[in-house]
Amino acid sequence: MRSRATAYPLVAVLGWGVMFPILASALDRVDPLNLTTARYLLAAVVLVAILLLREGAGALRHGGRALEVVVLGVVGFAGFNLLTNLALEHAAPQQISLFVATTPVITQLVRWARDGVRPKPLLLALSLVALLGVGLVITRGSLAGLGQFGLGGLMMIGAVLGWGIYTHGASRFGEWSPLRFTTLTALAGTAAMLALSIGADAVGWQHAPAAADLVAVAPQLAYAVFVGAVIAVLAWNTGVQRLGAANAALFMNLVPVTTFAVQIARGYRPEPVELVGAAITIAALIAANLAARPRPRATSLPRPTAVTDPIAVTDPVAVSAR
């Protein structure tokens, strides 16, 4: 039965890994802010409909926590997704996916800053090794590539940091269902995205997409909404319930592998140094996930022990359903 349970997080991470090249292809017709806003306007409608069917209109109330929900929605949903789409204009999808895979480690660092829960020194060392691997992929082992790392890389560091804050905040809503927390924070984030897009269009930073442009990217939007934001999230949450968050989080390291495979299938030929960098990052992140797990204490007499699962430290989309 446990082997069957692994199919759920596997479906989720494969869906997310494919999504980055798909979103990058849509940026040829629609500006990043407008693309992100269109995606989450549609996703918010789907989430609200599901929430109303499952929990009723009362679940749309904030219960006195409106400010916290708005802040987390703006920092998490709006901040992460807007910065990610902007970064896709300056970095390749496979590079972006490697940054996303560092979310578990970044979230541990956010917990250290917010709660004083200091991560193990080994975890910090492995996080630096993972970032080294990301640097090798982006720069292709040449100092001349630092310029490309600069803008896209800084955007993704901000994006992942924002999602780390969102992840930490999600742990304080244990009395809410994952669907309710996701929907209400998504609504707040979508409102912020809509306001930014309207402002950017008004001052000429971007241009409102024509109907023909939206029709042209309809397949990409459909995938990002229904597969990336609905099916994958539901599969991920099922996997977390059946495997535990720590075990499920390990599957996130398959996101960059999937994205690299998609890009190679589309004709991209990675240089050896990129493959080395990707391997270093994935290996370091797997080791960091293992290092973050609690180990049972040794006892003189064997006795049954309960299996515990730490606060989930997962990727951007997965955490959104917490």
PDB file of C-alpha atoms in Angstrom:
ATOM      1  CA  MET A   1       0.000   0.000   0.000  1.00  0.00           C
ATOM      2  CA  ARG A   2       2.859   2.373   0.788  1.00  0.00           C
ATOM      3  CA  SER A   3       4.247   1.926  -2.718  1.00  0.00           C
ATOM      4  CA  ARG A   4       0.875   2.971  -4.124  1.00  0.00           C
ATOM      5  CA  ALA A   5       0.878   6.069  -1.924  1.00  0.00           C
ATOM      6  CA  THR A   6       4.095   7.267  -3.546  1.00  0.00           C
ATOM      7  CA  ALA A   7       2.181   7.701  -6.805  1.00  0.00           C
ATOM      8  CA  TYR A   8       0.429  10.794  -5.406  1.00  0.00           C
ATOM      9  CA  PRO A   9       3.435  13.055  -4.745  1.00  0.00           C
ATOM     10  CA  LEU A  10       5.025  11.679  -7.911  1.00  0.00           C
ATOM     11  CA  VAL A  11       2.068  12.905  -9.982  1.00  0.00           C
ATOM     12  CA  ALA A  12       2.300  16.296  -8.266  1.00  0.00           C
ATOM     13  CA  VAL A  13       6.000  16.953  -8.840  1.00  0.00           C
ATOM     14  CA  LEU A  14       5.859  15.739 -12.436  1.00  0.00           C
ATOM     15  CA  GLY A  15       3.026  18.182 -13.052  1.00  0.00           C
ATOM     16  CA  TRP A  16       4.966  21.071 -11.519  1.00  0.00           C
ATOM     17  CA  GLY A  17       8.185  20.189 -13.307  1.00  0.00           C
ATOM     18  CA  VAL A  18       6.442  20.345 -16.692  1.00  0.00           C
ATOM     19  CA  MET A  19       4.749  23.630 -15.788  1.00  0.00           C
ATOM     20  CA  PHE A  20       7.852  25.867 -15.908  1.00  0.00           C
ATOM     21  CA  PRO A  21       8.590  25.362 -19.626  1.00  0.00           C
ATOM     22  CA  ILE A  22       4.884  25.756 -20.352  1.00  0.00           C
ATOM     23  CA  LEU A  23       4.677  29.090 -18.531  1.00  0.00           C
ATOM     24  CA  ALA A  24       7.893  30.280 -20.194  1.00  0.00           C
ATOM     25  CA  SER A  25       6.371  29.642 -23.633  1.00  0.00           C
ATOM     26  CA  ALA A  26       3.319  31.742 -22.747  1.00  0.00           C
ATOM     27  CA  LEU A  27       5.486  34.790 -21.966  1.00  0.00           C
ATOM     28  CA  ASP A  28       6.010  35.300 -25.696  1.00  0.00           C
ATOM     29  CA  ARG A  29       2.416  36.532 -25.955  1.00  0.00           C
ATOM     30  CA  VAL A  30       1.458  37.820 -22.482  1.00  0.00           C
ATOM     31  CA  ASP A  31       3.467  39.938 -20.026  1.00  0.00           C
ATOM     32  CA  PRO A  32       4.474  38.249 -16.737  1.00  0.00           C
ATOM     33  CA  LEU A  33       2.172  40.271 -14.470  1.00  0.00           C
ATOM     34  CA  ASN A  34      -0.869  39.800 -16.681  1.00  0.00           C
ATOM     35  CA  LEU A  35      -0.119  36.099 -17.170  1.00  0.00           C
ATOM     36  CA  THR A  36       0.141  35.505 -13.428  1.00  0.00           C
ATOM     37  CA  THR A  37      -3.032  37.481 -12.760  1.00  0.00           C
ATOM     38  CA  ALA A  38      -5.015  35.622 -15.415  1.00  0.00           C
ATOM     39  CA  ARG A  39      -3.816  32.285 -14.064  1.00  0.00           C
ATOM     40  CA  TYR A  40      -4.833  32.979 -10.476  1.00  0.00           C
ATOM     41  CA  LEU A  41      -8.102  34.692 -11.332  1.00  0.00           C
ATOM     42  CA  LEU A  42      -9.129  31.407 -12.928  1.00  0.00           C
ATOM     43  CA  ALA A  43      -7.615  29.290 -10.149  1.00  0.00           C
ATOM     44  CA  ALA A  44      -9.349  31.391  -7.480  1.00  0.00           C
ATOM     45  CA  VAL A  45     -12.719  30.788  -9.132  1.00  0.00           C
ATOM     46  CA  VAL A  46     -12.087  27.030  -9.100  1.00  0.00           C
ATOM     47  CA  LEU A  47     -10.902  27.064  -5.471  1.00  0.00           C
ATOM     48  CA  VAL A  48     -13.875  29.112  -4.265  1.00  0.00           C
ATOM     49  CA  ALA A  49     -16.293  26.792  -6.063  1.00  0.00           C
ATOM     50  CA  ILE A  50     -14.710  23.721  -4.446  1.00  0.00           C
ATOM     51  CA  LEU A  51     -14.666  25.372  -1.015  1.00  0.00           C
ATOM     52  CA  LEU A  52     -18.345  26.314  -1.245  1.00  0.00           C
ATOM     53  CA  LEU A  53     -19.259  22.779  -2.252  1.00  0.00           C
ATOM     54  CA  ARG A  54     -17.137  21.176   0.468  1.00  0.00           C
ATOM     55  CA  GLU A  55     -17.476  23.534   3.448  1.00  0.00           C
ATOM     56  CA  GLY A  56     -20.172  26.085   2.666  1.00  0.00           C
ATOM     57  CA  ALA A  57     -20.197  29.885   2.598  1.00  0.00           C
ATOM     58  CA  GLY A  58     -19.119  30.123   6.240  1.00  0.00           C
ATOM     59  CA  ALA A  59     -15.634  28.931   5.281  1.00  0.00           C
ATOM     60  CA  LEU A  60     -15.080  32.203   3.396  1.00  0.00           C
ATOM     61  CA  ARG A  61     -15.016  34.130   6.699  1.00  0.00           C
ATOM     62  CA  HIS A  62     -11.608  35.109   8.042  1.00  0.00           C
ATOM     63  CA  GLY A  63     -12.471  34.480  11.686  1.00  0.00           C
ATOM     64  CA  GLY A  64     -10.701  37.615  12.926  1.00  0.00           C
ATOM     65  CA  ARG A  65      -7.477  36.775  11.064  1.00  0.00           C
ATOM     66  CA  ALA A  66      -8.008  38.883   7.949  1.00  0.00           C
ATOM     67  CA  LEU A  67      -4.756  40.851   8.272  1.00  0.00           C
ATOM     68  CA  GLU A  68      -2.646  37.726   8.648  1.00  0.00           C
ATOM     69  CA  VAL A  69      -4.385  36.064   5.709  1.00  0.00           C
ATOM     70  CA  VAL A  70      -3.874  39.122   3.493  1.00  0.00           C
ATOM     71  CA  VAL A  71      -0.174  39.442   4.378  1.00  0.00           C
ATOM     72  CA  LEU A  72       0.502  35.762   3.731  1.00  0.00           C
ATOM     73  CA  GLY A  73      -1.502  35.807   0.509  1.00  0.00           C
ATOM     74  CA  VAL A  74       0.353  38.849  -0.812  1.00  0.00           C
ATOM     75  CA  VAL A  75       3.821  37.621   0.227  1.00  0.00           C
ATOM     76  CA  GLY A  76       3.213  34.016  -0.763  1.00  0.00           C
ATOM     77  CA  PHE A  77       0.885  33.816  -3.733  1.00  0.00           C
ATOM     78  CA  ALA A  78       1.491  37.233  -5.280  1.00  0.00           C
ATOM     79  CA  GLY A  79       5.176  37.560  -4.364  1.00  0.00           C
ATOM     80  CA  PHE A  80       6.267  34.080  -5.353  1.00  0.00           C
ATOM     81  CA  ASN A  81       4.301  33.771  -8.580  1.00  0.00           C
ATOM     82  CA  LEU A  82       4.967  37.277  -9.865  1.00  0.00           C
ATOM     83  CA  LEU A  83       8.699  37.058  -9.189  1.00  0.00           C
ATOM     84  CA  THR A  84       8.869  33.582 -10.728  1.00  0.00           C
ATOM     85  CA  ASN A  85       7.222  34.689 -13.961  1.00  0.00           C
ATOM     86  CA  LEU A  86       9.414  37.789 -14.095  1.00  0.00           C
ATOM     87  CA  ALA A  87      12.494  35.614 -13.524  1.00  0.00           C
ATOM     88  CA  LEU A  88      11.471  33.379 -16.431  1.00  0.00           C
ATOM     89  CA  GLU A  89      12.206  36.350 -18.693  1.00  0.00           C
ATOM     90  CA  HIS A  90      15.829  36.357 -17.491  1.00  0.00           C
ATOM     91  CA  ALA A  91      16.590  32.695 -16.780  1.00  0.00           C
ATOM     92  CA  ALA A  92      15.775  29.357 -18.382  1.00  0.00           C
ATOM     93  CA  PRO A  93      13.011  27.136 -16.919  1.00  0.00           C
ATOM     94  CA  GLN A  94      15.512  24.500 -15.763  1.00  0.00           C
ATOM     95  CA  GLN A  95      17.399  27.170 -13.829  1.00  0.00           C
ATOM     96  CA  ILE A  96      14.217  28.436 -12.206  1.00  0.00           C
ATOM     97  CA  SER A  97      13.203  24.912 -11.200  1.00  0.00           C
ATOM     98  CA  LEU A  98      16.455  24.447  -9.295  1.00  0.00           C
ATOM     99  CA  PHE A  99      15.712  27.532  -7.215  1.00  0.00           C
ATOM    100  CA  VAL A 100      12.226  26.228  -6.450  1.00  0.00           C
ATOM    101  CA  ALA A 101      13.732  22.957  -5.224  1.00  0.00           C
ATOM    102  CA  THR A 102      15.603  24.881  -2.504  1.00  0.00           C
ATOM    103  CA  THR A 103      12.297  25.839  -0.831  1.00  0.00           C
ATOM    104  CA  PRO A 104      12.548  23.142   1.892  1.00  0.00           C
ATOM    105  CA  VAL A 105      15.930  24.476   3.012  1.00  0.00           C
ATOM    106  CA  ILE A 106      14.845  28.125   2.794  1.00  0.00           C
ATOM    107  CA  THR A 107      11.811  27.387   4.938  1.00  0.00           C
ATOM    108  CA  GLN A 108      14.052  25.946   7.635  1.00  0.00           C
ATOM    109  CA  LEU A 109      16.028  29.196   7.605  1.00  0.00           C
ATOM    110  CA  VAL A 110      12.809  31.221   7.905  1.00  0.00           C
ATOM    111  CA  ARG A 111      11.844  29.177  10.974  1.00  0.00           C
ATOM    112  CA  TRP A 112      15.262  29.945  12.434  1.00  0.00           C
ATOM    113  CA  ALA A 113      14.765  33.681  11.907  1.00  0.00           C
ATOM    114  CA  ARG A 114      11.138  33.781  13.073  1.00  0.00           C
ATOM    115  CA  ASP A 115      11.039  31.199  15.878  1.00  0.00           C
ATOM    116  CA  GLY A 116      14.665  30.727  16.863  1.00  0.00           C
ATOM    117  CA  VAL A 117      14.537  27.075  15.760  1.00  0.00           C
ATOM    118  CA  ARG A 118      18.123  26.759  14.649  1.00  0.00           C
ATOM    119  CA  PRO A 119      18.730  24.241  11.859  1.00  0.00           C
ATOM    120  CA  LYS A 120      21.535  21.755  12.145  1.00  0.00           C
ATOM    121  CA  PRO A 121      24.976  22.961  10.968  1.00  0.00           C
ATOM    122  CA  LEU A 122      24.932  20.143   8.434  1.00  0.00           C
ATOM    123  CA  LEU A 123      21.699  21.543   6.977  1.00  0.00           C
ATOM    124  CA  LEU A 124      23.264  24.974   6.551  1.00  0.00           C
ATOM    125  CA  ALA A 125      26.326  23.477   4.885  1.00  0.00           C
ATOM    126  CA  LEU A 126      24.196  21.432   2.511  1.00  0.00           C
ATOM    127  CA  SER A 127      22.114  24.502   1.627  1.00  0.00           C
ATOM    128  CA  LEU A 128      25.291  26.296   0.564  1.00  0.00           C
ATOM    129  CA  VAL A 129      26.309  23.286  -1.511  1.00  0.00           C
ATOM    130  CA  ALA A 130      22.873  23.304  -3.179  1.00  0.00           C
ATOM    131  CA  LEU A 131      23.222  26.989  -4.055  1.00  0.00           C
ATOM    132  CA  LEU A 132      26.680  26.262  -5.461  1.00  0.00           C
ATOM    133  CA  GLY A 133      25.100  23.702  -7.767  1.00  0.00           C
ATOM    134  CA  VAL A 134      22.470  26.246  -8.839  1.00  0.00           C
ATOM    135  CA  GLY A 135      25.257  28.719  -9.592  1.00  0.00           C
ATOM    136  CA  LEU A 136      27.038  26.197 -11.796  1.00  0.00           C
ATOM    137  CA  VAL A 137      23.872  25.603 -13.821  1.00  0.00           C
ATOM    138  CA  ILE A 138      23.083  29.284 -14.308  1.00  0.00           C
ATOM    139  CA  THR A 139      26.616  30.484 -15.032  1.00  0.00           C
ATOM    140  CA  ARG A 140      27.608  27.273 -16.860  1.00  0.00           C
ATOM    141  CA  GLY A 141      30.840  27.348 -14.917  1.00  0.00           C
ATOM    142  CA  SER A 142      31.945  30.708 -16.326  1.00  0.00           C
ATOM    143  CA  LEU A 143      32.270  34.024 -14.503  1.00  0.00           C
ATOM    144  CA  ALA A 144      30.825  35.631 -17.621  1.00  0.00           C
ATOM    145  CA  GLY A 145      27.489  34.078 -16.663  1.00  0.00           C
ATOM    146  CA  LEU A 146      27.231  35.956 -13.374  1.00  0.00           C
ATOM    147  CA  GLY A 147      25.252  38.712 -15.067  1.00  0.00           C
ATOM    148  CA  GLN A 148      22.527  36.259 -16.006  1.00  0.00           C
ATOM    149  CA  PHE A 149      22.541  34.894 -12.456  1.00  0.00           C
ATOM    150  CA  GLY A 150      22.175  38.388 -11.036  1.00  0.00           C
ATOM    151  CA  LEU A 151      18.705  39.497 -12.111  1.00  0.00           C
ATOM    152  CA  GLY A 152      16.893  36.197 -12.541  1.00  0.00           C
ATOM    153  CA  GLY A 153      18.653  34.680  -9.533  1.00  0.00           C
ATOM    154  CA  LEU A 154      17.833  37.587  -7.229  1.00  0.00           C
ATOM    155  CA  MET A 155      14.190  37.435  -8.285  1.00  0.00           C
ATOM    156  CA  MET A 156      14.037  33.742  -7.487  1.00  0.00           C
ATOM    157  CA  ILE A 157      15.750  34.193  -4.134  1.00  0.00           C
ATOM    158  CA  GLY A 158      13.046  36.731  -3.299  1.00  0.00           C
ATOM    159  CA  ALA A 159      10.352  34.393  -4.623  1.00  0.00           C
ATOM    160  CA  VAL A 160      11.518  31.401  -2.598  1.00  0.00           C
ATOM    161  CA  LEU A 161      11.999  33.531   0.519  1.00  0.00           C
ATOM    162  CA  GLY A 162       8.431  34.798   0.163  1.00  0.00           C
ATOM    163  CA  TRP A 163       7.152  31.252  -0.084  1.00  0.00           C
ATOM    164  CA  GLY A 164       9.216  30.248   2.921  1.00  0.00           C
ATOM    165  CA  ILE A 165       7.434  32.950   4.945  1.00  0.00           C
ATOM    166  CA  TYR A 166       4.115  31.692   3.598  1.00  0.00           C
ATOM    167  CA  THR A 167       5.015  28.131   4.571  1.00  0.00           C
ATOM    168  CA  HIS A 168       5.894  29.203   8.091  1.00  0.00           C
ATOM    169  CA  GLY A 169       2.633  31.130   8.375  1.00  0.00           C
ATOM    170  CA  ALA A 170       0.611  28.163   7.177  1.00  0.00           C
ATOM    171  CA  SER A 171       1.671  26.194  10.265  1.00  0.00           C
ATOM    172  CA  ARG A 172      -0.308  28.645  12.433  1.00  0.00           C
ATOM    173  CA  PHE A 173      -3.614  27.756  10.754  1.00  0.00           C
ATOM    174  CA  GLY A 174      -3.869  24.159  11.902  1.00  0.00           C
ATOM    175  CA  GLU A 175      -7.536  24.607  12.843  1.00  0.00           C
ATOM    176  CA  TRP A 176      -8.420  25.520   9.258  1.00  0.00           C
ATOM    177  CA  SER A 177      -8.728  22.968   6.505  1.00  0.00           C
ATOM    178  CA  PRO A 178      -5.987  23.128   3.850  1.00  0.00           C
ATOM    179  CA  LEU A 179      -8.646  24.012   1.271  1.00  0.00           C
ATOM    180  CA  ARG A 180      -9.908  26.980   3.303  1.00  0.00           C
ATOM    181  CA  PHE A 181      -6.434  28.363   3.988  1.00  0.00           C
ATOM    182  CA  THR A 182      -5.433  27.960   0.354  1.00  0.00           C
ATOM    183  CA  THR A 183      -8.571  29.621  -0.982  1.00  0.00           C
ATOM    184  CA  LEU A 184      -8.563  32.650   1.323  1.00  0.00           C
ATOM    185  CA  THR A 185      -4.853  33.385   0.897  1.00  0.00           C
ATOM    186  CA  ALA A 186      -5.171  32.819  -2.854  1.00  0.00           C
ATOM    187  CA  LEU A 187      -7.979  35.384  -2.994  1.00  0.00           C
ATOM    188  CA  ALA A 188      -5.824  37.939  -1.167  1.00  0.00           C
ATOM    189  CA  GLY A 189      -2.847  37.250  -3.415  1.00  0.00           C
ATOM    190  CA  THR A 190      -4.979  37.411  -6.553  1.00  0.00           C
ATOM    191  CA  ALA A 191      -6.389  40.797  -5.527  1.00  0.00           C
ATOM    192  CA  ALA A 192      -2.827  42.103  -5.100  1.00  0.00           C
ATOM    193  CA  MET A 193      -1.812  40.706  -8.501  1.00  0.00           C
ATOM    194  CA  LEU A 194      -4.830  42.308 -10.157  1.00  0.00           C
ATOM    195  CA  ALA A 195      -4.036  45.706  -8.617  1.00  0.00           C
ATOM    196  CA  LEU A 196      -0.397  45.482  -9.729  1.00  0.00           C
ATOM    197  CA  SER A 197      -1.351  44.457 -13.256  1.00  0.00           C
ATOM    198  CA  ILE A 198      -3.832  47.309 -13.617  1.00  0.00           C
ATOM    199  CA  GLY A 199      -1.221  49.766 -12.355  1.00  0.00           C
ATOM    200  CA  ALA A 200       1.498  48.377 -14.612  1.00  0.00           C
ATOM    201  CA  ASP A 201      -0.795  48.588 -17.625  1.00  0.00           C
ATOM    202  CA  ALA A 202      -1.763  52.164 -16.761  1.00  0.00           C
ATOM    203  CA  VAL A 203       1.828  53.455 -16.563  1.00  0.00           C
ATOM    204  CA  GLY A 204       3.013  51.468 -19.580  1.00  0.00           C
ATOM    205  CA  TRP A 205       5.257  48.938 -17.826  1.00  0.00           C
ATOM    206  CA  GLN A 206       3.328  46.244 -19.631  1.00  0.00           C
ATOM    207  CA  HIS A 207       0.392  46.042 -22.005  1.00  0.00           C
ATOM    208  CA  ALA A 208      -2.985  44.492 -21.400  1.00  0.00           C
ATOM    209  CA  PRO A 209      -3.198  41.337 -23.525  1.00  0.00           C
ATOM    210  CA  ALA A 210      -5.501  41.313 -26.515  1.00  0.00           C
ATOM    211  CA  ALA A 211      -8.171  38.671 -26.791  1.00  0.00           C
ATOM    212  CA  ALA A 212      -6.109  36.939 -29.467  1.00  0.00           C
ATOM    213  CA  ASP A 213      -3.148  36.713 -27.084  1.00  0.00           C
ATOM    214  CA  LEU A 214      -5.251  35.116 -24.352  1.00  0.00           C
ATOM    215  CA  VAL A 215      -6.661  32.641 -26.851  1.00  0.00           C
ATOM    216  CA  ALA A 216      -3.132  31.829 -28.013  1.00  0.00           C
ATOM    217  CA  VAL A 217      -1.971  30.964 -24.484  1.00  0.00           C
ATOM    218  CA  ALA A 218      -5.206  29.240 -23.464  1.00  0.00           C
ATOM    219  CA  PRO A 219      -3.589  25.757 -23.472  1.00  0.00           C
ATOM    220  CA  GLN A 220      -0.765  26.991 -21.199  1.00  0.00           C
ATOM    221  CA  LEU A 221      -3.256  28.659 -18.861  1.00  0.00           C
ATOM    222  CA  ALA A 222      -5.451  25.577 -18.769  1.00  0.00           C
ATOM    223  CA  TYR A 223      -2.489  23.408 -17.779  1.00  0.00           C
ATOM    224  CA  ALA A 224      -1.230  25.851 -15.145  1.00  0.00           C
ATOM    225  CA  VAL A 225      -4.675  26.205 -13.570  1.00  0.00           C
ATOM    226  CA  PHE A 226      -6.143  22.713 -13.680  1.00  0.00           C
ATOM    227  CA  VAL A 227      -3.005  20.549 -13.569  1.00  0.00           C
ATOM    228  CA  GLY A 228      -0.581  22.812 -11.689  1.00  0.00           C
ATOM    229  CA  ALA A 229      -3.001  24.421  -9.237  1.00  0.00           C
ATOM    230  CA  VAL A 230      -5.745  21.805  -8.797  1.00  0.00           C
ATOM    231  CA  ILE A 231      -4.824  18.215  -9.703  1.00  0.00           C
ATOM    232  CA  ALA A 232      -1.200  18.430  -8.555  1.00  0.00           C
ATOM    233  CA  VAL A 233      -2.100  20.080  -5.247  1.00  0.00           C
ATOM    234  CA  LEU A 234      -4.783  17.517  -4.475  1.00  0.00           C
ATOM    235  CA  ALA A 235      -2.381  14.685  -5.339  1.00  0.00           C
ATOM    236  CA  TRP A 236       0.315  16.258  -3.183  1.00  0.00           C
ATOM    237  CA  ASN A 237      -1.954  16.607  -0.133  1.00  0.00           C
ATOM    238  CA  THR A 238      -3.049  12.999  -0.471  1.00  0.00           C
ATOM    239  CA  GLY A 239       0.588  11.920  -0.586  1.00  0.00           C
ATOM    240  CA  VAL A 240       1.433  13.998   2.499  1.00  0.00           C
ATOM    241  CA  GLN A 241      -1.415  12.364   4.424  1.00  0.00           C
ATOM    242  CA  ARG A 242      -0.355   8.847   3.481  1.00  0.00           C
ATOM    243  CA  LEU A 243       3.443   9.185   3.564  1.00  0.00           C
ATOM    244  CA  GLY A 244       4.027  12.055   5.966  1.00  0.00           C
ATOM    245  CA  ALA A 245       5.352  15.489   5.044  1.00  0.00           C
ATOM    246  CA  ALA A 246       9.032  14.616   5.472  1.00  0.00           C
ATOM    247  CA  ASN A 247       8.847  11.645   3.100  1.00  0.00           C
ATOM    248  CA  ALA A 248       6.685  13.479   0.569  1.00  0.00           C
ATOM    249  CA  ALA A 249       9.024  16.483   0.552  1.00  0.00           C
ATOM    250  CA  LEU A 250      11.805  14.323  -0.870  1.00  0.00           C
ATOM    251  CA  PHE A 251       9.855  14.096  -4.118  1.00  0.00           C
ATOM    252  CA  MET A 252      10.332  17.838  -4.671  1.00  0.00           C
ATOM    253  CA  ASN A 253      13.860  17.111  -5.811  1.00  0.00           C
ATOM    254  CA  LEU A 254      12.340  15.556  -8.939  1.00  0.00           C
ATOM    255  CA  VAL A 255      10.979  18.945 -10.081  1.00  0.00           C
ATOM    256  CA  PRO A 256      14.253  20.142 -11.676  1.00  0.00           C
ATOM    257  CA  VAL A 257      14.869  16.661 -13.100  1.00  0.00           C
ATOM    258  CA  THR A 258      11.485  16.791 -14.819  1.00  0.00           C
ATOM    259  CA  THR A 259      12.056  20.315 -16.116  1.00  0.00           C
ATOM    260  CA  PHE A 260      15.482  19.378 -17.501  1.00  0.00           C
ATOM    261  CA  ALA A 261      13.941  16.328 -19.213  1.00  0.00           C
ATOM    262  CA  VAL A 262      11.238  18.475 -20.826  1.00  0.00           C
ATOM    263  CA  GLN A 263      13.783  21.007 -22.055  1.00  0.00           C
ATOM    264  CA  ILE A 264      16.029  18.276 -23.467  1.00  0.00           C
ATOM    265  CA  ALA A 265      13.024  16.738 -25.245  1.00  0.00           C
ATOM    266  CA  ARG A 266      12.354  20.156 -26.774  1.00  0.00           C
ATOM    267  CA  GLY A 267      15.861  20.224 -28.212  1.00  0.00           C
ATOM    268  CA  TYR A 268      17.940  21.791 -25.433  1.00  0.00           C
ATOM    269  CA  ARG A 269      21.409  20.290 -25.045  1.00  0.00           C
ATOM    270  CA  PRO A 270      22.834  20.941 -21.575  1.00  0.00           C
ATOM    271  CA  GLU A 271      26.544  21.347 -21.128  1.00  0.00           C
ATOM    272  CA  PRO A 272      28.353  18.877 -18.825  1.00  0.00           C
ATOM    273  CA  VAL A 273      28.848  21.543 -16.170  1.00  0.00           C
ATOM    274  CA  GLU A 274      25.064  22.110 -16.051  1.00  0.00           C
ATOM    275  CA  LEU A 275      24.420  18.423 -15.464  1.00  0.00           C
ATOM    276  CA  VAL A 276      27.084  18.386 -12.740  1.00  0.00           C
ATOM    277  CA  GLY A 277      25.540  21.435 -11.092  1.00  0.00           C
ATOM    278  CA  ALA A 278      22.043  19.953 -11.233  1.00  0.00           C
ATOM    279  CA  ALA A 279      23.308  16.681  -9.729  1.00  0.00           C
ATOM    280  CA  ILE A 280      25.085  18.567  -6.918  1.00  0.00           C
ATOM    281  CA  THR A 281      21.936  20.576  -6.113  1.00  0.00           C
ATOM    282  CA  ILE A 282      19.608  17.575  -6.103  1.00  0.00           C
ATOM    283  CA  ALA A 283      21.989  15.450  -4.013  1.00  0.00           C
ATOM    284  CA  ALA A 284      22.485  18.262  -1.494  1.00  0.00           C
ATOM    285  CA  LEU A 285      18.748  18.871  -1.175  1.00  0.00           C
ATOM    286  CA  ILE A 286      18.004  15.184  -0.651  1.00  0.00           C
ATOM    287  CA  ALA A 287      20.689  15.055   2.040  1.00  0.00           C
ATOM    288  CA  ALA A 288      19.279  18.227   3.624  1.00  0.00           C
ATOM    289  CA  ASN A 289      15.788  16.709   3.777  1.00  0.00           C
ATOM    290  CA  LEU A 290      17.191  13.605   5.419  1.00  0.00           C
ATOM    291  CA  ALA A 291      19.235  15.689   7.866  1.00  0.00           C
ATOM    292  CA  ALA A 292      16.147  17.671   8.882  1.00  0.00           C
ATOM    293  CA  ARG A 293      14.254  14.572   9.963  1.00  0.00           C
ATOM    294  CA  PRO A 294      14.081  13.839  13.694  1.00  0.00           C
ATOM    295  CA  ARG A 295      15.844  10.661  14.753  1.00  0.00           C
ATOM    296  CA  PRO A 296      14.403   8.366  17.436  1.00  0.00           C
ATOM    297  CA  ARG A 297      16.293   8.339  20.711  1.00  0.00           C
ATOM    298  CA  ALA A 298      18.051   5.153  21.691  1.00  0.00           C
ATOM    299  CA  THR A 299      16.554   3.386  24.714  1.00  0.00           C
ATOM    300  CA  SER A 300      17.796   0.501  26.786  1.00  0.00           C
ATOM    301  CA  LEU A 301      14.539  -1.408  26.443  1.00  0.00           C
ATOM    302  CA  PRO A 302      12.776  -1.685  23.107  1.00  0.00           C
ATOM    303  CA  ARG A 303       9.316  -0.213  23.170  1.00  0.00           C
ATOM    304  CA  PRO A 304       6.832   0.996  20.586  1.00  0.00           C
ATOM    305  CA  THR A 305       7.351   4.583  19.503  1.00  0.00           C
ATOM    306  CA  ALA A 306       4.980   6.830  17.658  1.00  0.00           C
ATOM    307  CA  VAL A 307       5.974   7.992  14.240  1.00  0.00           C
ATOM    308  CA  THR A 308       6.000  11.763  14.203  1.00  0.00           C
ATOM    309  CA  ASP A 309       6.145  14.148  11.314  1.00  0.00           C
ATOM    310  CA  PRO A 310       7.670  17.623  11.591  1.00  0.00           C
ATOM    311  CA  ILE A 311       6.057  20.760  10.245  1.00  0.00           C
ATOM    312  CA  ALA A 312       5.807  20.340   6.504  1.00  0.00           C
ATOM    313  CA  VAL A 313       8.637  21.957   4.564  1.00  0.00           C
ATOM    314  CA  THR A 314       7.599  21.701   0.975  1.00  0.00           C
ATOM    315  CA  ASP A 315       7.611  23.494  -2.364  1.00  0.00           C
ATOM    316  CA  PRO A 316       5.611  26.544  -3.416  1.00  0.00           C
ATOM    317  CA  VAL A 317       2.548  24.924  -4.796  1.00  0.00           C
ATOM    318  CA  ALA A 318       2.348  22.139  -2.272  1.00  0.00           C
ATOM    319  CA  VAL A 319       2.483  24.438   0.712  1.00  0.00           C
ATOM    320  CA  SER A 320      -0.281  26.536  -0.759  1.00  0.00           C
ATOM    321  CA  ALA A 321      -2.723  23.798   0.151  1.00  0.00           C
ATOM    322  CA  ARG A 322      -1.759  23.691   3.771  1.00  0.00           C
TER     323      ARG A 322
END
